[in-house]
Tab-separated table of C-alpha atoms in Angstrom:
chain	number	residue	atom	x	y	z
A	1	MET	CA	19.960	-0.337	5.352
A	2	TYR	CA	23.677	0.471	4.402
A	3	GLN	CA	25.061	-2.195	6.804
A	4	ALA	CA	24.633	-5.878	6.964
A	5	GLN	CA	22.546	-6.996	9.934
A	6	PRO	CA	21.037	-10.038	11.580
A	7	PRO	CA	17.715	-11.330	10.223
A	8	LEU	CA	14.644	-9.384	10.967
A	9	GLU	CA	13.012	-10.450	14.128
A	10	PHE	CA	9.325	-11.347	14.285
A	11	ILE	CA	7.476	-8.783	16.378
A	12	PRO	CA	4.755	-10.757	18.312
A	13	PRO	CA	1.334	-9.224	18.642
A	14	LYS	CA	0.637	-8.328	22.295
A	15	TYR	CA	-2.785	-6.804	22.989
A	16	ASN	CA	-2.639	-3.950	25.351
A	17	PRO	CA	-6.159	-2.852	26.275
A	18	TRP	CA	-5.187	0.282	28.084
A	19	PHE	CA	-2.973	1.346	25.072
A	20	LEU	CA	-5.974	0.781	22.759
A	21	ARG	CA	-8.197	2.870	24.814
A	22	LEU	CA	-5.595	5.673	25.077
A	23	THR	CA	-5.180	5.463	21.271
A	24	HIS	CA	-8.822	5.813	20.681
A	25	LEU	CA	-9.018	8.793	23.214
A	26	LEU	CA	-6.146	10.676	21.461
A	27	LEU	CA	-6.823	9.760	17.864
A	28	PRO	CA	-9.032	12.545	16.847
A	29	LEU	CA	-6.595	15.173	18.137
A	30	TRP	CA	-3.581	13.404	16.621
A	31	MET	CA	-5.356	13.113	13.274
A	32	ARG	CA	-6.234	16.767	13.043
A	33	SER	CA	-2.803	17.934	14.246
A	34	GLN	CA	-0.514	15.431	12.312
A	35	THR	CA	-2.251	14.726	9.073
A	36	ALA	CA	-4.347	16.840	6.574
A	37	LEU	CA	-7.587	14.934	7.500
A	38	THR	CA	-10.240	16.933	9.112
A	39	THR	CA	-13.124	14.650	8.861
A	40	VAL	CA	-13.861	10.947	8.284
A	41	GLU	CA	-17.333	9.759	6.927
A	42	ALA	CA	-18.663	6.352	6.581
A	43	GLU	CA	-21.113	4.565	4.200
A	44	ASN	CA	-23.056	1.292	4.808
A	45	ALA	CA	-21.314	1.046	8.273
A	46	GLU	CA	-24.393	-0.946	9.445
A	47	VAL	CA	-23.059	-3.935	7.605
A	48	LEU	CA	-19.902	-3.907	9.669
A	49	THR	CA	-21.696	-3.487	13.042
A	50	ASP	CA	-23.930	-6.375	12.131
A	51	LEU	CA	-20.823	-8.547	11.286
A	52	TYR	CA	-19.044	-7.640	14.550
A	53	SER	CA	-22.136	-8.631	16.469
A	54	GLN	CA	-22.116	-12.061	14.727
A	55	PHE	CA	-18.406	-12.375	15.353
A	56	GLN	CA	-18.798	-11.685	18.998
A	57	ALA	CA	-21.764	-14.198	19.224
A	58	GLY	CA	-19.426	-16.803	17.694
A	59	LYS	CA	-21.163	-17.346	14.332
A	60	ILE	CA	-18.678	-15.935	12.037
A	61	ARG	CA	-14.862	-15.110	11.423
A	62	PHE	CA	-14.031	-12.403	9.001
A	63	MET	CA	-11.388	-10.273	7.616
A	64	LEU	CA	-11.601	-6.661	6.487
A	65	ALA	CA	-9.927	-6.289	3.020
A	66	PHE	CA	-9.214	-2.448	2.761
A	67	ARG	CA	-8.065	-0.294	-0.015
A	68	HIS	CA	-4.676	1.094	0.541
A	69	PRO	CA	-4.188	4.425	-1.496
A	70	LYS	CA	-2.225	6.309	1.252
A	71	THR	CA	-0.128	5.954	4.508
A	72	ASP	CA	-3.060	7.781	6.173
A	73	ASP	CA	-5.303	4.810	5.712
A	74	PRO	CA	-4.662	3.317	9.267
A	75	VAL	CA	-5.529	6.627	10.797
A	76	ALA	CA	-8.706	7.025	8.966
A	77	LEU	CA	-9.612	3.419	9.841
A	78	GLY	CA	-8.686	3.878	13.488
A	79	TYR	CA	-11.019	6.968	13.540
A	80	PHE	CA	-13.808	4.998	11.932
A	81	PHE	CA	-13.471	2.190	14.302
A	82	SER	CA	-13.249	4.373	17.483
A	83	GLN	CA	-15.523	7.282	16.816
A	84	ILE	CA	-18.052	6.310	14.251
A	85	MET	CA	-18.774	2.610	14.653
A	86	PRO	CA	-19.873	2.845	18.326
A	87	LYS	CA	-22.263	5.521	17.330
A	88	VAL	CA	-23.721	3.447	14.472
A	89	ALA	CA	-23.985	0.414	16.781
A	90	GLN	CA	-25.768	2.415	19.448
A	91	LYS	CA	-28.415	3.519	17.002
A	92	GLN	CA	-29.012	-0.044	16.004
A	93	GLY	CA	-29.164	-1.061	19.690
A	94	ILE	CA	-26.047	-3.283	19.444
A	95	LYS	CA	-23.773	-3.565	22.427
A	96	PHE	CA	-20.310	-5.064	21.886
A	97	LYS	CA	-18.377	-6.854	24.643
A	98	THR	CA	-14.986	-5.430	23.704
A	99	PRO	CA	-13.799	-2.260	21.867
A	100	ILE	CA	-14.216	-2.151	18.090
A	101	HIS	CA	-10.855	-3.163	16.769
A	102	ALA	CA	-9.052	-5.536	14.514
A	103	HIS	CA	-5.857	-7.609	14.187
A	104	PHE	CA	-4.108	-5.653	11.360
A	105	ILE	CA	-1.664	-7.519	9.170
A	106	TYR	CA	1.292	-5.103	8.382
A	107	ASP	CA	4.387	-5.196	6.363
A	108	ARG	CA	7.518	-5.857	8.523
A	109	GLY	CA	9.348	-3.272	6.674
A	110	ILE	CA	7.376	-0.442	7.773
A	111	PRO	CA	9.268	0.092	11.143
A	112	LEU	CA	12.459	0.166	9.032
A	113	TRP	CA	11.545	3.561	7.326
A	114	ALA	CA	8.812	4.785	9.657
A	115	GLY	CA	10.718	4.278	12.796
A	116	SER	CA	11.087	1.412	15.275
A	117	TYR	CA	8.391	3.005	17.551
A	118	ILE	CA	5.840	2.047	14.910
A	119	GLY	CA	6.657	-1.616	15.375
A	120	TRP	CA	6.049	-1.084	19.198
A	121	VAL	CA	2.656	0.601	18.489
A	122	ALA	CA	1.597	-2.166	16.091
A	123	GLN	CA	2.557	-4.750	18.545
A	124	ASN	CA	0.650	-3.314	21.388
A	125	LEU	CA	-2.422	-2.901	19.273
A	126	ASN	CA	-2.110	-6.541	18.499
A	127	ALA	CA	-1.233	-6.296	14.881
A	128	THR	CA	0.888	-8.873	13.187
A	129	PRO	CA	3.687	-8.310	10.846
A	130	ILE	CA	4.585	-10.342	7.603
A	131	GLN	CA	7.523	-10.113	5.274
A	132	ARG	CA	6.402	-9.536	1.765
A	133	GLY	CA	8.012	-11.329	-1.098
A	134	LYS	CA	9.083	-14.582	0.865
A	135	ALA	CA	7.449	-17.522	2.457
A	136	ASP	CA	7.434	-15.880	5.985
A	137	TRP	CA	6.126	-19.005	7.844
A	138	THR	CA	6.341	-17.288	11.242
A	139	GLY	CA	4.231	-14.340	10.237
A	140	LEU	CA	1.732	-16.534	8.333
A	141	ARG	CA	1.257	-18.844	11.374
A	142	SER	CA	0.614	-15.742	13.572
A	143	ALA	CA	-1.987	-14.323	11.219
A	144	ARG	CA	-3.537	-17.859	10.553
A	145	HIS	CA	-3.809	-18.267	14.342
A	146	LEU	CA	-5.341	-14.993	14.990
A	147	PHE	CA	-7.831	-15.306	12.101
A	148	VAL	CA	-9.227	-18.502	13.720
A	149	ASN	CA	-8.764	-17.717	17.396
A	150	GLY	CA	-8.236	-13.974	17.767
A	151	ALA	CA	-10.339	-11.737	19.966
A	152	PHE	CA	-11.030	-9.471	16.942
A	153	PRO	CA	-11.559	-9.779	13.260
A	154	MET	CA	-8.680	-9.484	10.865
A	155	ALA	CA	-7.865	-6.417	8.718
A	156	ALA	CA	-5.378	-6.309	5.782
A	157	ALA	CA	-4.586	-4.437	2.518
A	158	PRO	CA	-4.853	-6.936	-0.336
A	159	GLU	CA	-3.017	-4.474	-2.682
A	160	GLY	CA	0.109	-4.953	-0.542
A	161	ALA	CA	1.188	-1.435	-0.755
A	162	THR	CA	-0.011	2.266	-1.363
A	163	ASN	CA	-0.368	3.448	-4.921
A	164	GLY	CA	-1.379	7.091	-4.032
A	165	LEU	CA	-4.562	6.882	-6.249
A	166	SER	CA	-8.044	6.818	-4.436
A	167	GLU	CA	-9.844	5.676	-7.663
A	168	ILE	CA	-7.389	2.923	-9.135
A	169	VAL	CA	-7.049	-0.453	-7.346
A	170	ASN	CA	-3.734	-2.169	-7.816
A	171	PRO	CA	-3.772	-5.961	-8.934
A	172	LEU	CA	-4.520	-7.700	-5.609
A	173	GLU	CA	-2.191	-10.193	-4.172
A	174	PRO	CA	-3.581	-13.629	-3.382
A	175	GLY	CA	-2.580	-13.784	0.312
A	176	ILE	CA	-5.958	-12.627	1.642
A	177	ALA	CA	-7.995	-15.210	-0.304
A	178	GLN	CA	-5.500	-18.042	0.672
A	179	MET	CA	-5.857	-16.958	4.454
A	180	GLY	CA	-9.508	-17.098	4.088
A	181	PHE	CA	-9.436	-20.678	2.897
A	182	TRP	CA	-6.765	-21.632	5.607
A	183	CYS	CA	-9.241	-20.216	8.234
A	184	ALA	CA	-12.229	-22.345	6.883
A	185	GLU	CA	-9.885	-25.388	6.795
A	186	ASP	CA	-8.716	-24.927	10.380
A	187	LEU	CA	-12.325	-24.333	11.562
A	188	GLN	CA	-13.472	-27.576	9.871
A	189	LYS	CA	-10.437	-29.527	11.414
A	190	ALA	CA	-11.481	-28.159	14.831
A	191	GLY	CA	-15.148	-29.146	14.397
A	192	ARG	CA	-16.340	-25.480	14.523
A	193	THR	CA	-19.078	-24.217	12.531
A	194	GLU	CA	-18.321	-20.456	12.159
A	195	GLN	CA	-18.754	-19.141	8.517
A	196	VAL	CA	-15.893	-17.313	7.068
A	197	LEU	CA	-16.228	-14.037	5.218
A	198	ILE	CA	-14.152	-11.459	3.550
A	199	LEU	CA	-15.409	-7.880	3.619
A	200	PRO	CA	-14.274	-5.314	1.037
A	201	VAL	CA	-13.667	-1.835	2.379
A	202	GLY	CA	-13.174	1.134	0.230
A	203	ILE	CA	-11.219	4.339	1.305
A	204	LYS	CA	-11.636	7.596	-0.855
A	205	TYR	CA	-10.038	10.944	-0.058
A	206	GLY	CA	-11.133	14.474	-1.071
A	207	TYR	CA	-10.178	18.180	-0.475
A	208	VAL	CA	-12.264	20.255	1.488
A	209	ASP	CA	-11.603	23.213	-0.932
A	210	GLU	CA	-9.999	22.536	-4.313
A	211	PRO	CA	-6.241	23.387	-3.877
A	212	TRP	CA	-5.543	24.855	-7.361
A	213	ASP	CA	-3.125	27.505	-5.861
A	214	GLU	CA	-1.134	24.892	-4.038
A	215	ILE	CA	-1.199	22.773	-7.158
A	216	SER	CA	0.220	25.732	-9.072
A	217	ASN	CA	3.067	26.216	-6.541
A	218	LEU	CA	3.958	22.617	-6.617
A	219	LEU	CA	4.089	22.517	-10.489
A	220	THR	CA	6.351	25.563	-10.330
A	221	GLU	CA	8.560	23.823	-8.024
A	222	LEU	CA	8.923	20.683	-10.230
A	223	GLU	CA	9.502	22.872	-13.267
A	224	VAL	CA	12.308	24.604	-11.655
A	225	LYS	CA	13.847	21.458	-10.299
A	226	SER	CA	13.651	19.667	-13.799
A	227	GLY	CA	15.264	22.691	-15.561
A	228	LEU	CA	12.229	23.789	-17.330
A	229	ALA	CA	11.699	27.509	-18.055
A	230	ALA	CA	8.451	28.973	-16.757
A	231	SER	CA	5.458	28.284	-18.909
A	232	THR	CA	4.143	31.231	-21.055
A	233	GLU	CA	1.057	29.458	-22.179
A	234	SER	CA	-2.013	31.311	-21.130
A	235	ASN	CA	-5.503	29.901	-20.761
A	236	GLU	CA	-8.631	31.119	-19.197
A	237	ASP	CA	-9.695	27.613	-18.258
A	238	LEU	CA	-7.838	26.934	-15.057
A	239	PHE	CA	-7.919	23.067	-15.270
A	240	SER	CA	-6.718	22.978	-18.986
A	241	TYR	CA	-3.716	25.358	-18.075
A	242	HIS	CA	-2.675	23.221	-15.234
A	243	TYR	CA	-2.974	20.164	-17.119
A	244	PHE	CA	-0.835	21.420	-19.866
A	245	ARG	CA	1.841	22.269	-17.296
A	246	LEU	CA	1.554	18.785	-15.734
A	247	LEU	CA	1.849	16.976	-19.208
A	248	ARG	CA	4.828	19.334	-20.028
A	249	VAL	CA	6.851	18.750	-16.854
A	250	SER	CA	5.914	14.964	-17.074
A	251	GLU	CA	7.237	14.578	-20.569
A	252	HIS	CA	10.380	16.571	-19.676
A	253	LEU	CA	11.132	14.436	-16.504
A	254	LEU	CA	10.297	11.261	-18.484
A	255	THR	CA	12.915	12.312	-21.121
A	256	ILE	CA	15.660	12.954	-18.628
A	257	ILE	CA	14.880	9.499	-16.939
A	258	GLU	CA	15.035	7.656	-20.411
A	259	ASN	CA	18.234	9.465	-21.317
A	260	PHE	CA	19.824	8.504	-18.016
A	261	TYR	CA	18.967	4.876	-18.129
A	262	ALA	CA	19.852	4.506	-21.712
A	263	LYS	CA	23.346	6.167	-21.147
A	264	SER	CA	24.119	4.943	-17.673
A	265	TYR	CA	22.703	1.481	-17.834
A	266	ARG	CA	22.463	0.818	-21.520
A	267	CYS	CA	18.651	0.212	-21.408
A	268	GLN	CA	17.012	-0.368	-24.745
A	269	LEU	CA	13.815	1.928	-24.930
A	270	PRO	CA	11.461	1.630	-27.631
A	271	ILE	CA	10.610	4.678	-29.727
A	272	ILE	CA	6.974	5.613	-29.448
A	273	SER	CA	6.112	7.001	-32.901
A	274	THR	CA	2.881	8.581	-34.114
A	275	GLU	CA	2.131	5.384	-36.008
A	276	LEU	CA	1.520	3.797	-32.583
A	277	THR	CA	-0.509	6.661	-31.267
A	278	SER	CA	-1.084	10.257	-31.859
A	279	ASP	CA	-2.610	10.774	-28.510
A	280	LYS	CA	-0.113	12.513	-26.279
A	281	ASN	CA	-1.596	11.040	-22.947
A	282	GLU	CA	-1.423	7.491	-24.379
A	283	ALA	CA	2.111	8.146	-25.881
A	284	LEU	CA	3.213	9.241	-22.277
A	285	SER	CA	1.776	6.250	-20.733
A	286	MET	CA	3.388	3.889	-23.252
A	287	ARG	CA	6.754	5.495	-22.700
A	288	LEU	CA	6.369	5.214	-18.909
A	289	GLN	CA	5.527	1.630	-18.854
A	290	ALA	CA	8.502	0.925	-21.088
A	291	VAL	CA	10.967	2.754	-18.825
A	292	LEU	CA	9.512	1.289	-15.770
A	293	ASN	CA	10.183	-2.229	-17.245
A	294	GLU	CA	13.690	-1.427	-17.974
A	295	ILE	CA	14.414	0.310	-14.611
A	296	LEU	CA	13.169	-2.759	-12.894
A	297	LYS	CA	15.521	-4.934	-15.137
A	298	VAL	CA	18.426	-2.922	-13.875
A	299	ALA	CA	17.667	-4.088	-10.296
A	300	GLU	CA	16.684	-7.642	-11.362
A	301	SER	CA	19.837	-8.039	-13.189
A	302	TYR	CA	22.001	-7.259	-10.131
A	303	PHE	CA	20.000	-9.730	-7.881
A	304	ASP	CA	19.830	-12.302	-10.721
A	305	LEU	CA	16.082	-12.328	-10.923
A	306	GLN	CA	13.990	-13.133	-14.000
A	307	PRO	CA	11.260	-10.472	-14.877
A	308	LYS	CA	8.201	-12.538	-14.279
A	309	GLY	CA	4.767	-11.109	-13.347
A	310	ASN	CA	3.253	-7.535	-13.306
A	311	LEU	CA	5.211	-4.706	-12.034
A	312	SER	CA	4.117	-5.100	-8.366
A	313	ASP	CA	5.062	-8.694	-8.136
A	314	ARG	CA	8.575	-7.873	-9.606
A	315	CYS	CA	9.048	-5.153	-7.122
A	316	ARG	CA	8.298	-7.477	-4.274
A	317	ARG	CA	10.833	-9.959	-5.451
A	318	VAL	CA	13.428	-7.267	-5.875
A	319	GLU	CA	12.652	-5.887	-2.345
A	320	GLN	CA	13.106	-9.423	-0.784
A	321	ALA	CA	16.250	-10.072	-2.684
A	322	GLY	CA	17.684	-6.859	-1.269
A	323	TRP	CA	16.524	-7.586	2.160
A	324	ASN	CA	18.233	-11.042	2.118
A	325	CYS	CA	21.503	-9.243	1.383
A	326	ILE	CA	21.004	-6.711	4.266
A	327	PHE	CA	19.214	-8.870	6.993
A	328	ARG	CA	21.464	-12.066	6.763
A	329	GLU	CA	21.082	-15.472	8.172
A	330	ASP	CA	24.831	-15.903	8.352
A	331	PHE	CA	25.120	-12.748	10.471
A	332	LYS	CA	23.003	-14.016	13.307
A	333	ASP	CA	25.941	-13.891	15.727
A	334	MET	CA	27.465	-10.567	14.858
A	335	LYS	CA	30.011	-10.969	17.660
A	336	SER	CA	31.756	-14.038	16.062
A	337	LEU	CA	32.429	-12.025	12.856
A	338	SER	CA	35.665	-10.369	12.086
A	339	SER	CA	35.933	-6.777	11.088
A	340	VAL	CA	36.793	-7.811	7.671
A	341	GLU	CA	33.805	-9.892	7.279
A	342	LYS	CA	31.530	-7.245	8.605
A	343	GLY	CA	33.131	-4.768	6.328
A	344	LEU	CA	32.561	-7.038	3.266
A	345	GLY	CA	28.949	-7.562	4.506
A	346	ASP	CA	28.396	-3.922	4.638
A	347	ARG	CA	29.558	-3.541	0.995
A	348	VAL	CA	27.089	-5.964	-0.188
A	349	ALA	CA	24.370	-4.290	1.907
A	350	GLU	CA	25.258	-1.035	0.513
A	351	GLU	CA	25.005	-2.196	-3.085
A	352	ALA	CA	21.787	-4.151	-2.448
A	353	ASN	CA	20.125	-0.857	-1.025
A	354	ILE	CA	21.298	1.123	-3.986
A	355	HIS	CA	19.830	-1.380	-6.475
A	356	MET	CA	16.557	-1.427	-4.428
A	357	TRP	CA	16.345	2.330	-5.045
A	358	HIS	CA	15.686	1.559	-8.739
A	359	MET	CA	12.570	-0.611	-7.500
A	360	ARG	CA	11.434	2.101	-5.245
A	361	LEU	CA	11.405	4.546	-8.248
A	362	VAL	CA	9.058	2.020	-10.143
A	363	GLU	CA	7.023	1.164	-7.034
A	364	SER	CA	5.512	4.644	-7.019
A	365	PHE	CA	4.109	4.472	-10.517
A	366	VAL	CA	2.715	0.941	-10.713
A	367	ALA	CA	-0.815	2.272	-10.899
A	368	VAL	CA	-0.160	5.326	-12.996
A	369	THR	CA	-2.026	5.692	-16.165
A	370	GLY	CA	-2.095	8.308	-18.946
A	371	THR	CA	-5.890	8.693	-18.698
A	372	TYR	CA	-6.676	8.933	-14.930
A	373	ILE	CA	-7.107	12.536	-14.860
A	374	ARG	CA	-8.740	12.810	-18.257
A	375	GLU	CA	-11.360	10.252	-17.428
A	376	ASN	CA	-12.524	12.367	-14.491
A	377	PRO	CA	-10.850	15.703	-14.367
A	378	THR	CA	-11.116	16.602	-10.669
A	379	ALA	CA	-8.727	18.395	-8.362
A	380	GLU	CA	-8.314	15.233	-6.268
A	381	ARG	CA	-7.088	13.120	-9.201
A	382	PHE	CA	-4.856	16.004	-10.324
A	383	ALA	CA	-3.387	16.444	-6.963
A	384	GLU	CA	-2.750	12.600	-6.566
A	385	THR	CA	-0.944	12.385	-9.753
A	386	LEU	CA	1.133	15.503	-9.132
A	387	LEU	CA	2.245	14.150	-5.725
A	388	ILE	CA	3.388	10.877	-7.274
A	389	LEU	CA	5.494	13.047	-9.647
A	390	TRP	CA	6.778	14.954	-6.707
A	391	GLN	CA	7.790	11.836	-4.813
A	392	MET	CA	9.787	10.649	-7.921
A	393	VAL	CA	11.704	13.962	-8.113
A	394	VAL	CA	12.307	13.914	-4.291
A	395	ARG	CA	13.454	10.302	-4.379
A	396	ILE	CA	16.005	11.140	-7.261
A	397	GLU	CA	17.211	14.087	-5.111
A	398	GLY	CA	17.793	11.734	-2.218
A	399	GLY	CA	15.279	13.661	0.020
A	400	ASN	CA	12.573	12.300	2.397
A	401	THR	CA	9.461	11.278	0.438
A	402	SER	CA	7.362	10.845	3.573
A	403	LYS	CA	7.326	14.611	4.140
A	404	ARG	CA	4.724	15.375	1.428
A	405	PRO	CA	3.630	19.002	0.490
A	406	TYR	CA	0.616	20.214	2.178
A	407	LEU	CA	-2.017	21.014	-0.467
A	408	GLY	CA	-5.030	21.576	1.715
A	409	LYS	CA	-7.483	20.043	4.194
A	410	GLN	CA	-8.876	16.623	3.310
A	411	THR	CA	-11.662	14.181	4.052
A	412	ALA	CA	-11.734	10.507	4.122
A	413	LYS	CA	-14.838	8.339	3.226
A	414	ILE	CA	-14.844	4.592	4.396
A	415	ILE	CA	-17.258	2.576	2.178
A	416	ILE	CA	-18.288	-0.843	3.425
A	417	GLY	CA	-19.007	-3.261	0.815
A	418	GLU	CA	-20.957	-6.528	0.838
A	419	PRO	CA	-19.369	-9.526	2.412
A	420	ILE	CA	-17.948	-12.211	0.332
A	421	SER	CA	-18.419	-15.831	1.718
A	422	VAL	CA	-15.175	-17.942	1.773
A	423	SER	CA	-17.071	-20.838	3.326
A	424	ASP	CA	-19.463	-21.203	0.096
A	425	LYS	CA	-16.245	-21.776	-1.969
A	426	TYR	CA	-14.557	-23.958	0.300
A	427	SER	CA	-15.826	-27.299	-1.054
A	428	THR	CA	-14.194	-26.411	-4.430
A	429	TYR	CA	-10.849	-25.298	-2.760
A	430	LYS	CA	-10.419	-28.683	-0.928
A	431	THR	CA	-11.048	-30.856	-3.951
A	432	ASN	CA	-7.474	-31.050	-5.058
A	433	ARG	CA	-4.307	-28.886	-5.462
A	434	GLN	CA	-5.313	-27.611	-8.867
A	435	SER	CA	-8.842	-26.768	-7.705
A	436	ALA	CA	-7.422	-24.931	-4.574
A	437	ARG	CA	-5.317	-22.698	-6.737
A	438	GLN	CA	-8.181	-21.876	-9.028
A	439	ALA	CA	-10.464	-21.152	-5.919
A	440	VAL	CA	-7.790	-18.796	-4.537
A	441	ALA	CA	-7.602	-17.020	-8.039
A	442	ASP	CA	-11.325	-16.889	-8.306
A	443	LEU	CA	-11.842	-15.454	-4.869
A	444	THR	CA	-9.058	-12.831	-5.354
A	445	LYS	CA	-10.757	-11.807	-8.541
A	446	ASP	CA	-14.141	-11.363	-6.865
A	447	LEU	CA	-12.562	-9.215	-4.231
A	448	GLN	CA	-10.766	-7.114	-6.879
A	449	ILE	CA	-14.166	-6.523	-8.572
A	450	SER	CA	-15.878	-5.600	-5.276
A	451	LEU	CA	-13.155	-3.134	-4.291
A	452	GLU	CA	-13.294	-1.556	-7.745
A	453	LYS	CA	-17.147	-1.150	-7.360
A	454	LEU	CA	-16.687	0.567	-4.147
A	455	ILE	CA	-14.608	3.500	-5.823
């Protein structure tokens, strides 16, 4: 990422049934040895087995729109498909012609930070990549073709990225709804009668045992790294004591970040006075939103972008602008470039990567509120918030944020919602361009509500 490179190549999906069988066979062992997950449970799975049966009978085409709180989500879903769904189908007396699987749509950037082998794995599992933040016509055509003609249903995360929180859904991107309407359009043009559906799928994580000792140790680590003296506050209520420490270290870190951006980048940060709010949580949330906005402006200013939309939208535009400086169209033929041209290209790539760092800092906090823990004071919510804070500190230190601290064994619960009919809304979509935009917005809103209900 510090050197200019040719444009990212599309990784074409290539279904390998033997590799899929091997993946299904080894997944339980891999999950328990390489992740904190010990069990995966399912709710309302019968809805999905019925949809798969209709899909294989040629009656419907559908996409699973799943929540994406963590990077463990593909593992949990893979376990659900390979271990739970066959048993549920057997109880219902349903026999499937092919393995239970889906054409996953994934971010083309994942193999860049997770390793190129991830691209190979995704390719052989018939997943299809797409570049976020730009009109990736090759990626869109692939996903559109698979939605209409693929051997399996589609699967994608409408949030576009993880947010680290099991019980908050990010604002959804409109791509899922748009692809649903494209599928209905393509089917109608082909004279086919399948109905098009989108199925909301929730994913929630929990701890087998409440990890308060591990939480305390991680709080101590963050206190030390941020230069805070050990807390002398005593409280018999374990939760209240840890919450006090979390607020204390959060306020301290936020002050450090505010001072850094005010001094180094001349950011103008508002003063949150007691006249605006006397609630410490609300004040912290207001300060956080203000500094996130200013941090993004630093990156946007470098790439000459206007701050439009919500934080997630702005992050995607910054990311794509950075990629355009690193993966360059004019570097397709690297051999034809002189060493001077390559060197100058590398300087631009290095600067772009540095400014994308600001965006990564914001990306971790797009869903964080000042009330998430207080609304439902559970160990799970506490741990999720603390891990986001840890990720920020490690990112500032220049460490590896993918190697997260182990807080304890976890469980995952897959919750299947009720399918949303795209076909029923297609007549409105095809009326005119304005109606199409409104239909996409309305369908995205319906999906947002459905996913929020599942948590």
